[in-house]
Amino acid sequence: MIAPQGEFDYDTVPWLQEQIDTAVNEYGGVILDAGGITFLDSTVITLILMTHQRTHLRIANLPPGLTQVFGSTASTTS
């Protein structure tokens, strides 16, 4: 499980990618505890969608504002 805190954008994608890769390599998937995320830009959303396509991904504690973003994204990728 990874539990990033704060705002995530283009500049933080490499750090988040490293955390995701470590979890995938060690556990074969990743649980993203999103409870501490206050902002995501499109680069981070893309990273999360790409992670979902390549491995087992679960998102926990998704804040209401982000639920709306992922709900819209999921309906356009189905």
Short mmCIF file of N, CA and C in Angstrom, two decimals:
data_model
loop_
_atom_site.label_atom_id
_atom_site.label_comp_id
_atom_site.label_asym_id
_atom_site.label_seq_id
_atom_site.Cartn_x
_atom_site.Cartn_y
_atom_site.Cartn_z
N MET A 1 0.85 -1.17 0.00
CA MET A 1 0.00 0.00 0.00
C MET A 1 0.89 1.23 0.00
N ILE A 2 0.50 2.18 -0.84
CA ILE A 2 1.16 3.48 -0.79
C ILE A 2 0.11 4.51 -0.41
N ALA A 3 0.53 5.52 0.34
CA ALA A 3 -0.41 6.53 0.85
C ALA A 3 0.19 7.92 0.67
N PRO A 4 0.22 8.41 -0.57
CA PRO A 4 0.78 9.73 -0.81
C PRO A 4 -0.06 10.82 -0.13
N GLN A 5 0.59 11.90 0.26
CA GLN A 5 -0.06 12.99 0.96
C GLN A 5 0.19 14.30 0.22
N GLY A 6 -0.85 15.10 0.03
CA GLY A 6 -0.69 16.43 -0.54
C GLY A 6 -1.10 16.52 -1.99
N GLU A 7 -0.44 17.45 -2.69
CA GLU A 7 -0.75 17.73 -4.09
C GLU A 7 0.19 16.95 -5.00
N PHE A 8 -0.37 16.42 -6.10
CA PHE A 8 0.42 15.65 -7.04
C PHE A 8 0.19 16.16 -8.46
N ASP A 9 1.31 16.45 -9.12
CA ASP A 9 1.27 16.99 -10.47
C ASP A 9 2.46 16.47 -11.26
N TYR A 10 2.73 17.09 -12.38
CA TYR A 10 3.80 16.67 -13.28
C TYR A 10 5.13 16.48 -12.55
N ASP A 11 5.45 17.39 -11.63
CA ASP A 11 6.73 17.34 -10.93
C ASP A 11 6.85 16.17 -9.96
N THR A 12 5.74 15.65 -9.49
CA THR A 12 5.78 14.55 -8.52
C THR A 12 5.53 13.18 -9.15
N VAL A 13 5.24 13.14 -10.44
CA VAL A 13 5.00 11.86 -11.12
C VAL A 13 6.18 10.89 -10.97
N PRO A 14 7.44 11.33 -11.14
CA PRO A 14 8.54 10.36 -10.99
C PRO A 14 8.57 9.70 -9.59
N TRP A 15 8.34 10.48 -8.55
CA TRP A 15 8.33 9.92 -7.20
C TRP A 15 7.19 8.92 -7.05
N LEU A 16 6.00 9.31 -7.51
CA LEU A 16 4.85 8.42 -7.40
C LEU A 16 5.04 7.16 -8.23
N GLN A 17 5.61 7.30 -9.42
CA GLN A 17 5.89 6.15 -10.28
C GLN A 17 6.84 5.19 -9.58
N GLU A 18 7.84 5.72 -8.91
CA GLU A 18 8.79 4.89 -8.18
C GLU A 18 8.10 4.12 -7.05
N GLN A 19 7.21 4.79 -6.33
CA GLN A 19 6.47 4.13 -5.25
C GLN A 19 5.58 3.01 -5.81
N ILE A 20 4.91 3.29 -6.92
CA ILE A 20 4.04 2.29 -7.55
C ILE A 20 4.87 1.11 -8.04
N ASP A 21 5.98 1.38 -8.73
CA ASP A 21 6.82 0.31 -9.26
C ASP A 21 7.36 -0.58 -8.14
N THR A 22 7.75 0.02 -7.03
CA THR A 22 8.26 -0.75 -5.90
C THR A 22 7.17 -1.68 -5.37
N ALA A 23 5.96 -1.16 -5.20
CA ALA A 23 4.86 -1.98 -4.70
C ALA A 23 4.54 -3.11 -5.67
N VAL A 24 4.50 -2.81 -6.96
CA VAL A 24 4.21 -3.83 -7.97
C VAL A 24 5.28 -4.91 -7.97
N ASN A 25 6.54 -4.51 -7.92
CA ASN A 25 7.64 -5.47 -7.93
C ASN A 25 7.64 -6.35 -6.68
N GLU A 26 7.30 -5.78 -5.53
CA GLU A 26 7.34 -6.53 -4.29
C GLU A 26 6.07 -7.35 -4.05
N TYR A 27 4.92 -6.84 -4.48
CA TYR A 27 3.65 -7.46 -4.12
C TYR A 27 2.77 -7.88 -5.30
N GLY A 28 3.19 -7.54 -6.51
CA GLY A 28 2.41 -7.92 -7.68
C GLY A 28 1.22 -7.03 -7.96
N GLY A 29 1.09 -5.95 -7.23
CA GLY A 29 0.00 -5.00 -7.41
C GLY A 29 0.17 -3.86 -6.43
N VAL A 30 -0.80 -2.99 -6.40
CA VAL A 30 -0.68 -1.84 -5.51
C VAL A 30 -2.06 -1.40 -5.02
N ILE A 31 -2.08 -1.01 -3.75
CA ILE A 31 -3.25 -0.35 -3.18
C ILE A 31 -2.83 1.10 -2.97
N LEU A 32 -3.59 1.99 -3.56
CA LEU A 32 -3.33 3.42 -3.44
C LEU A 32 -4.32 4.00 -2.44
N ASP A 33 -3.83 4.38 -1.27
CA ASP A 33 -4.68 5.04 -0.26
C ASP A 33 -4.68 6.52 -0.62
N ALA A 34 -5.77 6.98 -1.21
CA ALA A 34 -5.86 8.34 -1.73
C ALA A 34 -6.41 9.34 -0.72
N GLY A 35 -6.62 8.92 0.52
CA GLY A 35 -7.21 9.78 1.52
C GLY A 35 -6.46 11.07 1.80
N GLY A 36 -5.15 11.05 1.59
CA GLY A 36 -4.34 12.23 1.86
C GLY A 36 -4.05 13.09 0.64
N ILE A 37 -4.59 12.72 -0.51
CA ILE A 37 -4.35 13.49 -1.74
C ILE A 37 -5.32 14.66 -1.80
N THR A 38 -4.78 15.85 -1.98
CA THR A 38 -5.62 17.04 -2.04
C THR A 38 -5.78 17.58 -3.46
N PHE A 39 -4.90 17.16 -4.37
CA PHE A 39 -4.96 17.64 -5.76
C PHE A 39 -4.25 16.64 -6.66
N LEU A 40 -4.83 16.40 -7.84
CA LEU A 40 -4.19 15.59 -8.89
C LEU A 40 -4.33 16.34 -10.20
N ASP A 41 -3.27 16.37 -11.00
CA ASP A 41 -3.44 16.91 -12.34
C ASP A 41 -3.54 15.75 -13.33
N SER A 42 -3.69 16.08 -14.59
CA SER A 42 -3.93 15.05 -15.61
C SER A 42 -2.77 14.08 -15.76
N THR A 43 -1.54 14.51 -15.48
CA THR A 43 -0.41 13.58 -15.61
C THR A 43 -0.49 12.47 -14.56
N VAL A 44 -0.97 12.81 -13.39
CA VAL A 44 -1.10 11.81 -12.32
C VAL A 44 -2.28 10.89 -12.61
N ILE A 45 -3.36 11.45 -13.11
CA ILE A 45 -4.51 10.62 -13.49
C ILE A 45 -4.09 9.63 -14.58
N THR A 46 -3.31 10.10 -15.55
CA THR A 46 -2.80 9.21 -16.60
C THR A 46 -1.93 8.11 -16.00
N LEU A 47 -1.06 8.46 -15.06
CA LEU A 47 -0.22 7.46 -14.40
C LEU A 47 -1.08 6.41 -13.70
N ILE A 48 -2.11 6.83 -13.02
CA ILE A 48 -2.98 5.89 -12.32
C ILE A 48 -3.71 4.99 -13.30
N LEU A 49 -4.21 5.55 -14.39
CA LEU A 49 -4.89 4.73 -15.40
C LEU A 49 -3.93 3.74 -16.05
N MET A 50 -2.71 4.17 -16.33
CA MET A 50 -1.71 3.27 -16.92
C MET A 50 -1.35 2.16 -15.94
N THR A 51 -1.28 2.49 -14.66
CA THR A 51 -1.00 1.48 -13.63
C THR A 51 -2.13 0.46 -13.61
N HIS A 52 -3.36 0.93 -13.69
CA HIS A 52 -4.52 0.04 -13.70
C HIS A 52 -4.47 -0.92 -14.90
N GLN A 53 -3.98 -0.45 -16.02
CA GLN A 53 -3.91 -1.29 -17.22
C GLN A 53 -2.82 -2.35 -17.14
N ARG A 54 -1.77 -2.09 -16.36
CA ARG A 54 -0.64 -3.02 -16.35
C ARG A 54 -0.57 -3.94 -15.15
N THR A 55 -1.33 -3.64 -14.10
CA THR A 55 -1.23 -4.46 -12.89
C THR A 55 -2.52 -4.37 -12.09
N HIS A 56 -2.56 -5.09 -11.01
CA HIS A 56 -3.70 -5.07 -10.09
C HIS A 56 -3.62 -3.79 -9.26
N LEU A 57 -4.62 -2.94 -9.39
CA LEU A 57 -4.66 -1.66 -8.67
C LEU A 57 -5.98 -1.51 -7.94
N ARG A 58 -5.89 -1.14 -6.69
CA ARG A 58 -7.06 -0.80 -5.88
C ARG A 58 -6.83 0.60 -5.34
N ILE A 59 -7.89 1.39 -5.32
CA ILE A 59 -7.82 2.73 -4.76
C ILE A 59 -8.73 2.78 -3.55
N ALA A 60 -8.19 3.17 -2.41
CA ALA A 60 -8.94 3.26 -1.17
C ALA A 60 -9.03 4.71 -0.72
N ASN A 61 -10.08 5.01 0.02
CA ASN A 61 -10.26 6.33 0.65
C ASN A 61 -10.22 7.48 -0.34
N LEU A 62 -10.87 7.30 -1.46
CA LEU A 62 -10.90 8.33 -2.49
C LEU A 62 -11.76 9.50 -2.02
N PRO A 63 -11.18 10.71 -1.91
CA PRO A 63 -11.96 11.87 -1.48
C PRO A 63 -13.08 12.16 -2.48
N PRO A 64 -14.19 12.75 -2.02
CA PRO A 64 -15.34 13.01 -2.90
C PRO A 64 -14.99 13.74 -4.20
N GLY A 65 -14.15 14.73 -4.14
CA GLY A 65 -13.77 15.47 -5.36
C GLY A 65 -13.06 14.59 -6.37
N LEU A 66 -12.26 13.67 -5.88
CA LEU A 66 -11.54 12.77 -6.79
C LEU A 66 -12.44 11.64 -7.27
N THR A 67 -13.44 11.27 -6.47
CA THR A 67 -14.40 10.25 -6.91
C THR A 67 -15.08 10.71 -8.19
N GLN A 68 -15.42 11.98 -8.23
CA GLN A 68 -16.06 12.54 -9.42
C GLN A 68 -15.13 12.47 -10.63
N VAL A 69 -13.86 12.79 -10.43
CA VAL A 69 -12.88 12.74 -11.53
C VAL A 69 -12.74 11.32 -12.05
N PHE A 70 -12.56 10.36 -11.14
CA PHE A 70 -12.36 8.98 -11.59
C PHE A 70 -13.64 8.38 -12.12
N GLY A 71 -14.78 8.79 -11.62
CA GLY A 71 -16.04 8.32 -12.16
C GLY A 71 -16.21 8.76 -13.60
N SER A 72 -15.87 10.02 -13.90
CA SER A 72 -15.95 10.54 -15.26
C SER A 72 -14.94 9.84 -16.16
N THR A 73 -13.74 9.64 -15.65
CA THR A 73 -12.70 8.99 -16.45
C THR A 73 -13.08 7.56 -16.74
N ALA A 74 -13.58 6.84 -15.73
CA ALA A 74 -13.94 5.43 -15.92
C ALA A 74 -15.05 5.30 -16.97
N SER A 75 -15.99 6.22 -16.96
CA SER A 75 -17.10 6.09 -17.92
C SER A 75 -16.65 6.39 -19.34
N THR A 76 -15.57 7.16 -19.51
CA THR A 76 -15.11 7.45 -20.87
C THR A 76 -14.14 6.40 -21.38
N THR A 77 -13.59 5.56 -20.49
CA THR A 77 -12.66 4.54 -20.94
C THR A 77 -13.32 3.17 -21.08
N SER A 78 -14.57 3.05 -20.74
CA SER A 78 -15.26 1.75 -20.83
C SER A 78 -15.64 1.44 -22.25
#
